[in-house]
Short mmCIF file of C-alpha atoms and ligand atoms in Angstrom, two decimals:
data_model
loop_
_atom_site.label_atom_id
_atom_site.label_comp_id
_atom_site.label_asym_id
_atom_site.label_seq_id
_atom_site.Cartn_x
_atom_site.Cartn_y
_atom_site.Cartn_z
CA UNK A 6 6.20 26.09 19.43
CA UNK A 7 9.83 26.27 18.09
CA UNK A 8 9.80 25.95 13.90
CA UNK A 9 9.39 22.84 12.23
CA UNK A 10 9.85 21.02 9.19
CA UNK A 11 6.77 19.34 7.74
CA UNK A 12 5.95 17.27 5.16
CA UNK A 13 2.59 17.12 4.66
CA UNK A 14 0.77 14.47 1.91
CA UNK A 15 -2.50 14.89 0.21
CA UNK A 16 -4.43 11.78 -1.57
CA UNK A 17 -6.53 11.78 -4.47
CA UNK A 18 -10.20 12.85 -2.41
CA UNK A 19 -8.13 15.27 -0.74
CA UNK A 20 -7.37 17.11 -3.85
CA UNK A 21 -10.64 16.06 -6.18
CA UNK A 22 -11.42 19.55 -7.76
CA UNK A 23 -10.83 23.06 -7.20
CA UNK A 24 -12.58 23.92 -4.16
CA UNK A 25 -10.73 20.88 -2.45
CA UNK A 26 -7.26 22.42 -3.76
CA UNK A 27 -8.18 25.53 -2.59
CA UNK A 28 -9.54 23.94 0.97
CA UNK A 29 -5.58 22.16 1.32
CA UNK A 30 -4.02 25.54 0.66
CA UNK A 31 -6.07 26.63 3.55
CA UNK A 32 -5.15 24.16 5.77
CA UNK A 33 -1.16 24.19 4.20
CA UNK A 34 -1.50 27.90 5.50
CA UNK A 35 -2.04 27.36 8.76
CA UNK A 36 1.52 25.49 9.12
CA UNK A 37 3.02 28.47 7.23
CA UNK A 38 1.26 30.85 9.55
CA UNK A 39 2.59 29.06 12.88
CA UNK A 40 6.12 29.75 11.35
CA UNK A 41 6.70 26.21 9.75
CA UNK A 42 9.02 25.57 6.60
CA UNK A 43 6.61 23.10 4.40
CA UNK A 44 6.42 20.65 1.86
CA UNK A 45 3.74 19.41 -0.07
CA UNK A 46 3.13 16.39 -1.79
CA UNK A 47 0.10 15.93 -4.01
CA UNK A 48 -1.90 13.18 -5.53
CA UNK A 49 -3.67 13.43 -9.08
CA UNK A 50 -7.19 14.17 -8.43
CA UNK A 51 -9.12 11.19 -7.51
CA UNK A 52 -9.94 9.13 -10.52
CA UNK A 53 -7.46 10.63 -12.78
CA UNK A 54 -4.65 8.19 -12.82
CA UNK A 55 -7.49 5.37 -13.14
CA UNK A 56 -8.63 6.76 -16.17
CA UNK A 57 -4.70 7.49 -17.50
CA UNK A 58 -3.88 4.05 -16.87
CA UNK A 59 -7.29 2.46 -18.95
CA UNK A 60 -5.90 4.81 -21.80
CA UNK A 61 -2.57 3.40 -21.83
CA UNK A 62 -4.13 0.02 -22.16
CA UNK A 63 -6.90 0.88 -24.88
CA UNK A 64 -4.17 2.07 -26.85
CA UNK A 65 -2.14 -1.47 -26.40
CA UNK A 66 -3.05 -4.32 -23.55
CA UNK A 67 0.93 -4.46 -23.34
CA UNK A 68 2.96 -1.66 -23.81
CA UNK A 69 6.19 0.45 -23.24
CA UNK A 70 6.60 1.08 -19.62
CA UNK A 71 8.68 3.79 -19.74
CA UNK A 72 5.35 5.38 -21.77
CA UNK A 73 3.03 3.91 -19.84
CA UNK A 74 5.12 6.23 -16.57
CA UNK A 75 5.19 9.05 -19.39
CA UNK A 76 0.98 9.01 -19.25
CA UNK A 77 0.46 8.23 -15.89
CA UNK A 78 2.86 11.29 -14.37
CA UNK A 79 0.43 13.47 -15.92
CA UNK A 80 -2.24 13.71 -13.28
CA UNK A 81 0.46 14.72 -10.52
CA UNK A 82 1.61 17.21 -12.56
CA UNK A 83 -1.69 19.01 -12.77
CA UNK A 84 -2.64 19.01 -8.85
CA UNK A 85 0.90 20.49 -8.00
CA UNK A 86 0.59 23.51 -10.41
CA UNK A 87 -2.96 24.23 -8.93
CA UNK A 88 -2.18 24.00 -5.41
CA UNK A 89 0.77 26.28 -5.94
CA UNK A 90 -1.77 28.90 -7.79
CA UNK A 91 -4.08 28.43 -4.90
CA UNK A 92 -1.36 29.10 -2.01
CA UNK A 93 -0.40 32.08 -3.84
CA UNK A 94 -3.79 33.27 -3.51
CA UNK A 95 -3.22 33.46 -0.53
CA UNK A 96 -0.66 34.98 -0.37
CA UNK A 97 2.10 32.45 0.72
CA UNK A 98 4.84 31.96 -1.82
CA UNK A 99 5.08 28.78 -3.25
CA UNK A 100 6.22 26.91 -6.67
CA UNK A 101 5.66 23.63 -8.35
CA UNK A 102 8.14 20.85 -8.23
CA UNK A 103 7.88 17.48 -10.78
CA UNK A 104 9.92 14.36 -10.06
CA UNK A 105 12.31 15.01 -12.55
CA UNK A 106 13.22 18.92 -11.47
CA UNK A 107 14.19 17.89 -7.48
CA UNK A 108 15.09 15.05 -9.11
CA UNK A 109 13.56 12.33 -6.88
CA UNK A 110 15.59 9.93 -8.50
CA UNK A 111 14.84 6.41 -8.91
CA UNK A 112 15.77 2.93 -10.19
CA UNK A 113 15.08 1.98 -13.45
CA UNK A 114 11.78 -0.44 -12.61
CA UNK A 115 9.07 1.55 -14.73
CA UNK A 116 5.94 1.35 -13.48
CA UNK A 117 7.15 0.31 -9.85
CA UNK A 118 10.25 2.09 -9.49
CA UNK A 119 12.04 2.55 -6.58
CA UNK A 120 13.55 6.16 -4.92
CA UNK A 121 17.13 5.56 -4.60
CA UNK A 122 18.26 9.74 -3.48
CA UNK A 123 16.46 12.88 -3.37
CA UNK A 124 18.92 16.02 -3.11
CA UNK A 125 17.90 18.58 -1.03
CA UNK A 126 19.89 21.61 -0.93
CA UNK A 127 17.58 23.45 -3.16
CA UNK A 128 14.45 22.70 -1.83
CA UNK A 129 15.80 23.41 1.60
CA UNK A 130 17.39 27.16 0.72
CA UNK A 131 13.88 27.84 -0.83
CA UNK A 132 11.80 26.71 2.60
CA UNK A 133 13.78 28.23 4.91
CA UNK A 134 13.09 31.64 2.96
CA UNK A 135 9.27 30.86 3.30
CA UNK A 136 8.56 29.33 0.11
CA UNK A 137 6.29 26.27 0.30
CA UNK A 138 7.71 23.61 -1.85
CA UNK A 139 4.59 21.81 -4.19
CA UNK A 140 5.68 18.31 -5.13
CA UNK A 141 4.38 16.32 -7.60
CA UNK A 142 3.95 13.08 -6.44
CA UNK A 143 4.47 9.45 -7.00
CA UNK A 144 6.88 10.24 -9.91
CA UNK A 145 10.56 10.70 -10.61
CA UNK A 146 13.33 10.48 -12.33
CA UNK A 147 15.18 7.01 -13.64
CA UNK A 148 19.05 6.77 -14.76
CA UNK A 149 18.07 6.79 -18.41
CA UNK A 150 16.61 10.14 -17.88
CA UNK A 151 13.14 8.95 -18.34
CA UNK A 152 9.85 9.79 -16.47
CA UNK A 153 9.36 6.76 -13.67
CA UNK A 154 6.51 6.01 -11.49
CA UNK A 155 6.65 4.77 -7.96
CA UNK A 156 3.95 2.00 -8.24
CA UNK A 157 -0.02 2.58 -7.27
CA UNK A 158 -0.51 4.68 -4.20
CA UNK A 159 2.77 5.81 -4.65
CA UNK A 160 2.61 9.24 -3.30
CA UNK A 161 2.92 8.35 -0.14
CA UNK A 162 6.25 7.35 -0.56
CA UNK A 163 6.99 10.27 -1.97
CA UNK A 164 6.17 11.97 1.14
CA UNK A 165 8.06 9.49 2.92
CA UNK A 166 11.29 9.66 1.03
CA UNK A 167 10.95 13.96 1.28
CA UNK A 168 10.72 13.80 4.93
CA UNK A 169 13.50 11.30 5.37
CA UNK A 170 15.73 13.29 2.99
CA UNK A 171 14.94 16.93 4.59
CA UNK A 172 15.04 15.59 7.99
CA UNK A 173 11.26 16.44 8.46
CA UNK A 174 10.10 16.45 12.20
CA UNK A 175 6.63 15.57 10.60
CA UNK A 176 5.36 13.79 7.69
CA UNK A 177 1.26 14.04 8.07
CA UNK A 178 -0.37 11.86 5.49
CA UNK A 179 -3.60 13.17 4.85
CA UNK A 180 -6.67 11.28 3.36
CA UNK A 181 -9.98 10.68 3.20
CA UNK A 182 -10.40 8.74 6.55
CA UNK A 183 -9.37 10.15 9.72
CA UNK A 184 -6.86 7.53 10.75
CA UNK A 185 -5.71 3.45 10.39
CA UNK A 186 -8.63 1.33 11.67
CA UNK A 187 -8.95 -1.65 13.19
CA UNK A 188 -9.75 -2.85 9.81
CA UNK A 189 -11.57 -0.90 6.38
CA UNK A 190 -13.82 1.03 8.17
CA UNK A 191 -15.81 1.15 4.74
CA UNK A 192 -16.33 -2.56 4.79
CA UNK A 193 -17.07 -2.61 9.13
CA UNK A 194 -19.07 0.32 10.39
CA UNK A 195 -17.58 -0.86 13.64
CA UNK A 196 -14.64 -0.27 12.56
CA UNK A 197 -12.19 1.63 15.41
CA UNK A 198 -9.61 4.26 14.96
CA UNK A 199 -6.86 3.72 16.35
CA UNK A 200 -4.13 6.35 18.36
CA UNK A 201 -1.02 4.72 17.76
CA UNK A 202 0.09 1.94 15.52
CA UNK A 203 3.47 -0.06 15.21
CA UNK A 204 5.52 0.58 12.25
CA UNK A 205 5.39 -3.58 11.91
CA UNK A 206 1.95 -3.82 12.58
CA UNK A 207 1.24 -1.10 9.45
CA UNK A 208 3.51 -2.69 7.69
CA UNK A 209 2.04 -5.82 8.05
CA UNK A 210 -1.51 -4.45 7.54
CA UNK A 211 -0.38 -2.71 4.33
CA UNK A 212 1.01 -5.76 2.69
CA UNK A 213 -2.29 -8.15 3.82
CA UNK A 214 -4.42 -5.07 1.60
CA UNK A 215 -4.88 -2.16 3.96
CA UNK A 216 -4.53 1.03 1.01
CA UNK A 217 -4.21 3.72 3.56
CA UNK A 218 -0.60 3.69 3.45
CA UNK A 219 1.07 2.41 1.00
CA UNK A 220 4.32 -0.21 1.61
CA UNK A 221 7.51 0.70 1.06
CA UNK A 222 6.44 4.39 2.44
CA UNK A 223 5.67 2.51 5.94
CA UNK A 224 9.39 -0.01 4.96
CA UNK A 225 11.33 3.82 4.56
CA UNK A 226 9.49 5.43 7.36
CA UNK A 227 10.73 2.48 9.81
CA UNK A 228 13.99 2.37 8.37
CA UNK A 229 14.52 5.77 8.94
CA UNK A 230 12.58 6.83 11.99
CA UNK A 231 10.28 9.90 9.82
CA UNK A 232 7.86 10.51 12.28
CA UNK A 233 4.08 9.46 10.54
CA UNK A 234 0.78 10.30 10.93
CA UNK A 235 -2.60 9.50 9.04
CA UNK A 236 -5.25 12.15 9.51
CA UNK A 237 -8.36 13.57 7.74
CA UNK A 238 -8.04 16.59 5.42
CA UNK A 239 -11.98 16.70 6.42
CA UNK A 240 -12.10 17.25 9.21
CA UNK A 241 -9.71 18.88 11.72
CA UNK A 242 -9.01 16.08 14.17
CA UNK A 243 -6.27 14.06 16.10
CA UNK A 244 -5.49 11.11 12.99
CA UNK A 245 -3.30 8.14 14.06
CA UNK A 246 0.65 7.88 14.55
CA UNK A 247 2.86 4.97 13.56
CA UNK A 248 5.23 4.71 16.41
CA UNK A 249 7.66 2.08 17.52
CA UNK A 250 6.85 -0.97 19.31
CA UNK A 251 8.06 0.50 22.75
CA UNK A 252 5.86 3.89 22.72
CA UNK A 253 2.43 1.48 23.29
CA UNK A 254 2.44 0.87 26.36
CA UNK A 255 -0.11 -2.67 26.48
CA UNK A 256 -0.57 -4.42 22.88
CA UNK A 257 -3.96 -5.77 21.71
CA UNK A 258 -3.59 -9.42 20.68
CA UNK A 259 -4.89 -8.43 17.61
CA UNK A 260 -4.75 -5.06 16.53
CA UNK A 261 -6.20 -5.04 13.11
CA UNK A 262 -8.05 -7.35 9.77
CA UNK A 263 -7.25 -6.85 6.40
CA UNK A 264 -8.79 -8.26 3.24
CA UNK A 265 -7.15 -8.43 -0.50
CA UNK A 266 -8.76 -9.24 -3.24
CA UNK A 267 -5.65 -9.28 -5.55
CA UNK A 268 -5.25 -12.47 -5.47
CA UNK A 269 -5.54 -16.08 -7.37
CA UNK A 270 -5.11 -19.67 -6.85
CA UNK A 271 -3.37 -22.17 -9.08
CA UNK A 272 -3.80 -25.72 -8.15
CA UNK A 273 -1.55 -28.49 -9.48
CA UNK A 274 -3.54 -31.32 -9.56
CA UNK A 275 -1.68 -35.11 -8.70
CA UNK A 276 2.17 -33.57 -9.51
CA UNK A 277 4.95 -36.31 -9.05
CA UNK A 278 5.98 -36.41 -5.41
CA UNK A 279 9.69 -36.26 -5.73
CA UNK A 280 12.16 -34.75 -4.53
CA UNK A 281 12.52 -31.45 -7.01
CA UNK A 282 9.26 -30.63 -7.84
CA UNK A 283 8.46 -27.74 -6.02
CA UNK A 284 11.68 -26.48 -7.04
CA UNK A 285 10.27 -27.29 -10.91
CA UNK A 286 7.76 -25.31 -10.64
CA UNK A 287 8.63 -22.27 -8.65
CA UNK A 288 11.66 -22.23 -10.23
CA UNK A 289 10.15 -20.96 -13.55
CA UNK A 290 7.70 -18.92 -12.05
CA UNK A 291 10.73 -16.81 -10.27
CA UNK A 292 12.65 -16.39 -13.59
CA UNK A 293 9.20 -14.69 -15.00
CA UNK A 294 9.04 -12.51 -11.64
CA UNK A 295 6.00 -13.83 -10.29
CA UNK A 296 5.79 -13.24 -6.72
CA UNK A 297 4.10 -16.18 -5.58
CA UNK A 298 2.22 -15.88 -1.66
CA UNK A 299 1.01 -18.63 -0.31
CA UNK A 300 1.59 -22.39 -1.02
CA UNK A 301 -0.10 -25.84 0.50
CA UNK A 302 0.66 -29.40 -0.41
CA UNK A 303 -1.03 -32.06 0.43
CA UNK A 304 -0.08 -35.09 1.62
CA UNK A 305 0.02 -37.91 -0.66
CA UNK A 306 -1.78 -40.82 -0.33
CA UNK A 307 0.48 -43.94 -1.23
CA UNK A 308 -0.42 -42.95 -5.34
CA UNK A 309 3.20 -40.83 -5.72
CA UNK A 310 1.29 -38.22 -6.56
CA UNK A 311 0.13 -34.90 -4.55
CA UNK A 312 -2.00 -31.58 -5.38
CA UNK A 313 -0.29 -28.67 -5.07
CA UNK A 314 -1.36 -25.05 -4.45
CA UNK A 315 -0.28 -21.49 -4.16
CA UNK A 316 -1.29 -17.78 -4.87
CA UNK A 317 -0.11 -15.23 -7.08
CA UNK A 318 -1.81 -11.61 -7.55
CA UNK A 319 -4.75 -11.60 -10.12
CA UNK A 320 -2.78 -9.45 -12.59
CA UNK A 321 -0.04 -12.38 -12.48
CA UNK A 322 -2.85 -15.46 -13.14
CA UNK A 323 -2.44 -15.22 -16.72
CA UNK A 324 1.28 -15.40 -17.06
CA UNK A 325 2.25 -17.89 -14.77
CA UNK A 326 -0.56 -20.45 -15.79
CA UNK A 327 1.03 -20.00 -19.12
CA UNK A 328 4.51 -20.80 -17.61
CA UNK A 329 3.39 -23.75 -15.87
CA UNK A 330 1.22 -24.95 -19.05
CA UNK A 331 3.98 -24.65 -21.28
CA UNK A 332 6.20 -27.75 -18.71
CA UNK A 333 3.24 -29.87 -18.68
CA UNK A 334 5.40 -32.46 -20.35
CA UNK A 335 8.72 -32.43 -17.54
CA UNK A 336 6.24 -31.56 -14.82
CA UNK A 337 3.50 -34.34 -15.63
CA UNK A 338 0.92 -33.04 -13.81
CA UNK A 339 -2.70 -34.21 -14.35
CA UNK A 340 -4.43 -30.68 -14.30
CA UNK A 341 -3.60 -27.04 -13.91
CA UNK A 342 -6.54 -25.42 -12.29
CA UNK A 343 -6.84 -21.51 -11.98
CA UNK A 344 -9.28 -19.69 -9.46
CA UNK A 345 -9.17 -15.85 -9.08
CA UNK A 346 -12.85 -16.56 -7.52
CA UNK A 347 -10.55 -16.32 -4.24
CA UNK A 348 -9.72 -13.33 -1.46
CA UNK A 349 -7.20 -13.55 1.48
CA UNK A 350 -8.14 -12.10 4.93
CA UNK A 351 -5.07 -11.91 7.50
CA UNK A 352 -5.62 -11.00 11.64
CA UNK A 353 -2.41 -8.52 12.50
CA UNK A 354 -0.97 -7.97 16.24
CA UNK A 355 1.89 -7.72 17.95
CA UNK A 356 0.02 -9.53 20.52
CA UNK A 357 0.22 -12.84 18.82
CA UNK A 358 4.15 -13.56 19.70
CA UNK A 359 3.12 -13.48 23.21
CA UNK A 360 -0.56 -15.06 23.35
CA UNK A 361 -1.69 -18.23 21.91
CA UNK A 362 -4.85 -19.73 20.49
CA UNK A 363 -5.10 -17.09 17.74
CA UNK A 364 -5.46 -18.87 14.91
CA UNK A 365 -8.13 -21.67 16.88
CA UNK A 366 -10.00 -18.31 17.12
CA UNK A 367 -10.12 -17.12 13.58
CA UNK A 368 -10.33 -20.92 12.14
CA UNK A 369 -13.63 -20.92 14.79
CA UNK A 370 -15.68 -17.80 13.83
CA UNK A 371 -15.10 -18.62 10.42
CA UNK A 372 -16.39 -22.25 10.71
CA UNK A 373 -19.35 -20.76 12.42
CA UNK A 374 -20.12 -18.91 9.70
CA UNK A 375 -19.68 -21.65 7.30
CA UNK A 376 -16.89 -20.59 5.65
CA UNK A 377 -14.16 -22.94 4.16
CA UNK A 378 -10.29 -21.96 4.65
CA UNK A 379 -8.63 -22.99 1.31
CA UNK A 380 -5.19 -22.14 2.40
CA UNK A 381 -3.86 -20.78 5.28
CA UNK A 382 -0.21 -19.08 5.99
CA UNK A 383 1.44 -17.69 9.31
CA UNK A 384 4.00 -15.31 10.44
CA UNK A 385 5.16 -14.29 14.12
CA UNK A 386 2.25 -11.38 13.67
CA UNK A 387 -0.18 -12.41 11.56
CA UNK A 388 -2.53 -15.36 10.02
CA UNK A 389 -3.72 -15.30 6.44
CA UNK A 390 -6.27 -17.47 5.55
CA UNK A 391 -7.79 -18.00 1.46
CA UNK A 392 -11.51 -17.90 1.46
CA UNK A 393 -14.33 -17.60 -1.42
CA UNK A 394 -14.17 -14.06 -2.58
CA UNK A 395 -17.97 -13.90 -2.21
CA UNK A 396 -17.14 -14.39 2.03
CA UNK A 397 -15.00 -11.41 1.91
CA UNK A 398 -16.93 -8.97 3.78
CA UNK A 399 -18.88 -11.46 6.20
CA UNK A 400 -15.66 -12.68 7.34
CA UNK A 401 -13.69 -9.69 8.08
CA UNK A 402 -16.96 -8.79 9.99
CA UNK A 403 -17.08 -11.71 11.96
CA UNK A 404 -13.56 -11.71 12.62
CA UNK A 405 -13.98 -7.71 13.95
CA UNK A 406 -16.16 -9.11 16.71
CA UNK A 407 -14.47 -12.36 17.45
CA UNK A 408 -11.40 -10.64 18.20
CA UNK A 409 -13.53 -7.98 20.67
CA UNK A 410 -12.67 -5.03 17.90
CA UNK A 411 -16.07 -3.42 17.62
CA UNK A 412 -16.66 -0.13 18.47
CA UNK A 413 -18.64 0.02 21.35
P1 ADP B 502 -5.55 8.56 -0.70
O1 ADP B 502 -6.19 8.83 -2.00
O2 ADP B 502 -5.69 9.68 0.27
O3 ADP B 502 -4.14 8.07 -0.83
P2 ADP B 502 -6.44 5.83 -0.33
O4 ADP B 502 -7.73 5.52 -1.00
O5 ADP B 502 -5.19 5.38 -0.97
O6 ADP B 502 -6.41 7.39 -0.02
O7 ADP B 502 -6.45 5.24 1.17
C1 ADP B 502 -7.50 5.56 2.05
C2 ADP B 502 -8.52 4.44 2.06
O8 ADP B 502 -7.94 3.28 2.66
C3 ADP B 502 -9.75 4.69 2.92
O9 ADP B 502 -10.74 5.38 2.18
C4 ADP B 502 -10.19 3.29 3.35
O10 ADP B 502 -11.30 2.81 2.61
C5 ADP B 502 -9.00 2.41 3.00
N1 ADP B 502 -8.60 1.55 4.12
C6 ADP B 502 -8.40 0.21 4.04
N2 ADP B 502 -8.07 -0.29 5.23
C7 ADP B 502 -8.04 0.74 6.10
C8 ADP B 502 -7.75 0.84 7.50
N3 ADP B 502 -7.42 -0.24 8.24
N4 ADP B 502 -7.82 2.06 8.09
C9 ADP B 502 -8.14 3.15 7.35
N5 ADP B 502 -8.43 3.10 6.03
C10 ADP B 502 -8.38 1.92 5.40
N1 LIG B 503 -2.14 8.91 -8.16
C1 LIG B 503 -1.42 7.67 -7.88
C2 LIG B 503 -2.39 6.52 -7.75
O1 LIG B 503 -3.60 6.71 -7.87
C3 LIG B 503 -0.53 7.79 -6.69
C4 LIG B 503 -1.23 8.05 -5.39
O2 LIG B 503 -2.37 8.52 -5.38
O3 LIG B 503 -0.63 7.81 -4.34
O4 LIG B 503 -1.98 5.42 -7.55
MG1 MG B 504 -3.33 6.20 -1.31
#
């Protein structure tokens, strides 16, 4: 095979302690040995940016963002330097790289920044003389020359935004499953692999709560064609490729189920029904930069008045019931009632534009089962319904078979 360029992405498990590290270079060396010019991007070991983020908030609930990136670039720091010790073990040349030496840089949005260029000149000269390049993931560098961080599960972009810059013919993203399932194949032991994947269907899957891949690495990977693959650094077999919609040749109606528990209901009990009220309260709750999901109202019954209810994510509960509690008075609403008791589970497939009756299907199993839909929302490939956390795994199960998913 003629040389390539590969970027190749290793999570958290995949890098968990020294014999792992050393077990990557191994497999890193195998691309280096066919002739390939590499690029690696590492995760902290698994755990460590958990416990660098609880230390940032022991220290202060809120704090500095810009420190908060300054903490939790740490643990990507750490994995690079040992995987570059471990490949020159072995005797391939390699070096370290951190955000801010490339420098990946990014916006200014601490904690969730975004990679705006990644200049490659450098990195390039270096690979094409045989030096693997060892790159600290998930962080970079923002225009006030501060430490940023890309957001949780963040590496992946990284790898994303490497392979798109040096015109990678591969970016392999490997983890501790051997593929994208049909849905968390730690929740369903039924759970299938699957060969190929649309970049909208993973995209899709990824925002509904799928962590495999995370977002905006599947967004930049669509937007500019970088050729992605999820596989196991476990084992050595054939992982999963995210393709576009014309390379599958016959779509499954549904082609995966996705559950997130990152989310929380507000309802807005017996609100004015006027014209302007949604626009009251969302209104506020956009100036504070709450994303808010899903939203139902109901009809009202003759009374002027109507409930009103929408999601945010659970780490967004607090501040927008204390937006919305603070306009009691202009919004004159009879009771604001919080639930993060809640968890949304969403059916993905391309499938859908073409077939109908999906939804009666999902609203079906899950009546059989006895459990209530609180909300539901729709999109040309996907429904989302809002269930009782405590439903979350006996639904997605159910679903898996209603939708003929299960392994056989
Ligand atoms: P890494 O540390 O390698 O980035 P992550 O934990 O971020 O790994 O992502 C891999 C995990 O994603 C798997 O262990 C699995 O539990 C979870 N996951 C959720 N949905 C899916 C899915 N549809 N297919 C594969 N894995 C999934
Ligand atoms: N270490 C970071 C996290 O745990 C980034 C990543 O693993 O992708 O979120
Ligand atoms: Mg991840």
């Amino acid at each position: 095979m003629s040389r390539q360029r590969i970027v190749m992405k290793f999570g958290g498990t995949s890098v968990a302690d020294t014999d792992r590290i050393k077990a990557v270079a191994l497999r890193v060396k195998r691309e280096t040995d066919a002739g390939h010019e590499v690029a690696v991007v590492v995760s902290a070991m698994a755990g460590v940016t958990n416990q660098l983020v609880a230390w940032t908030r022991a220290v202060a609930t809120l704090h500095d963002a810009r420190e908060y990136d300054a903490v939790v670039a740490t643990g990507e720091q750490v994995t690079s330097g040992l995987l570059a010790i471990a490949l020159q073990e072995l005797g391939v040349p390699a070096r370290s790289w951190f955000g801010w030496q490339i420098p990946v840089e990014t916006d200014d949005a601490h904690g969730k920044a975004r990679i705006r260029n990644i200049p490659t000149a450098e990195l390039s000269r270096r690979m094409a003389d045989g030096q693997v390049a060892v790159v600290a993931g998930f962080q970079g560098l923002g225009p006030d020359n501060r430490v940023t961080t890309l957001g949780r599960g963040g590496s992946d972009t990284s790898a994303v935004a490497l392979a798109a810059a040096l015109k990678a013919d591969r970016c392999d993203i490997f983890t501790d499953v051997d593929g994208v399932y049909t849905t968390d194949p730690r929740i369903v032991a039924k759970a299938r692999k699957l060969d190929k994947i649309t970049y909208e269907e993973m995209l899709e899957m990824a925002s509904l709560g799928a962590k495999v891949l995370q977002i905006r690495s599947v967004e930049m990977a669509m937007k500019h064609h970088v050729r992605l693959q999820v596989l196991s650094s476990f084992e050595d077999k054939p992982g999963t490729l995210v393709v576009d919609e014309d390379e599958i040749v016959e779509h499954e109606v549904v082609s995966g189920i996705t559950y997130s528990r990152d989310e929380a209901k507000i309802t807005l009990q017996r609100v004015p029904d006027r014209p302007g009220v949604a626009a009251a309260i969302f209104g506020p709750l956009a100036d504070a930069s709450i994303n808010v999901d899903m939203i139902v109202q109901n009809v009202s019954e003759g009374g002027g008045t109507t409930d009103l209810t929408f999601t945010v994510t659970k780490g967004d509960l607090d501040r927008a019931m204390k937006v919305l509690g603070d306009r009691r008075g202009e919004l004159n609403y009879k009771a604001l009632v919080p639930d993060a008791n809640v968890v949304k589970v969403s059916v993905i497939g391309m499938g859908m534009r073409s077939h109908a009756g999906v939804a009666q299907r999902m609203f079906k199993a899950l009546s059989e089962k006895g459990i209530n839909i609180q909300v539901i929302s729709t999109s040309e490939i996907k429904v989302s319904v809002l269930i009782a956390e405590e439903y979350a795994e006996l639904a997605v199960r159910s679903l898996h078979t209603a939708y003929g998913l299960d392994a056989a």
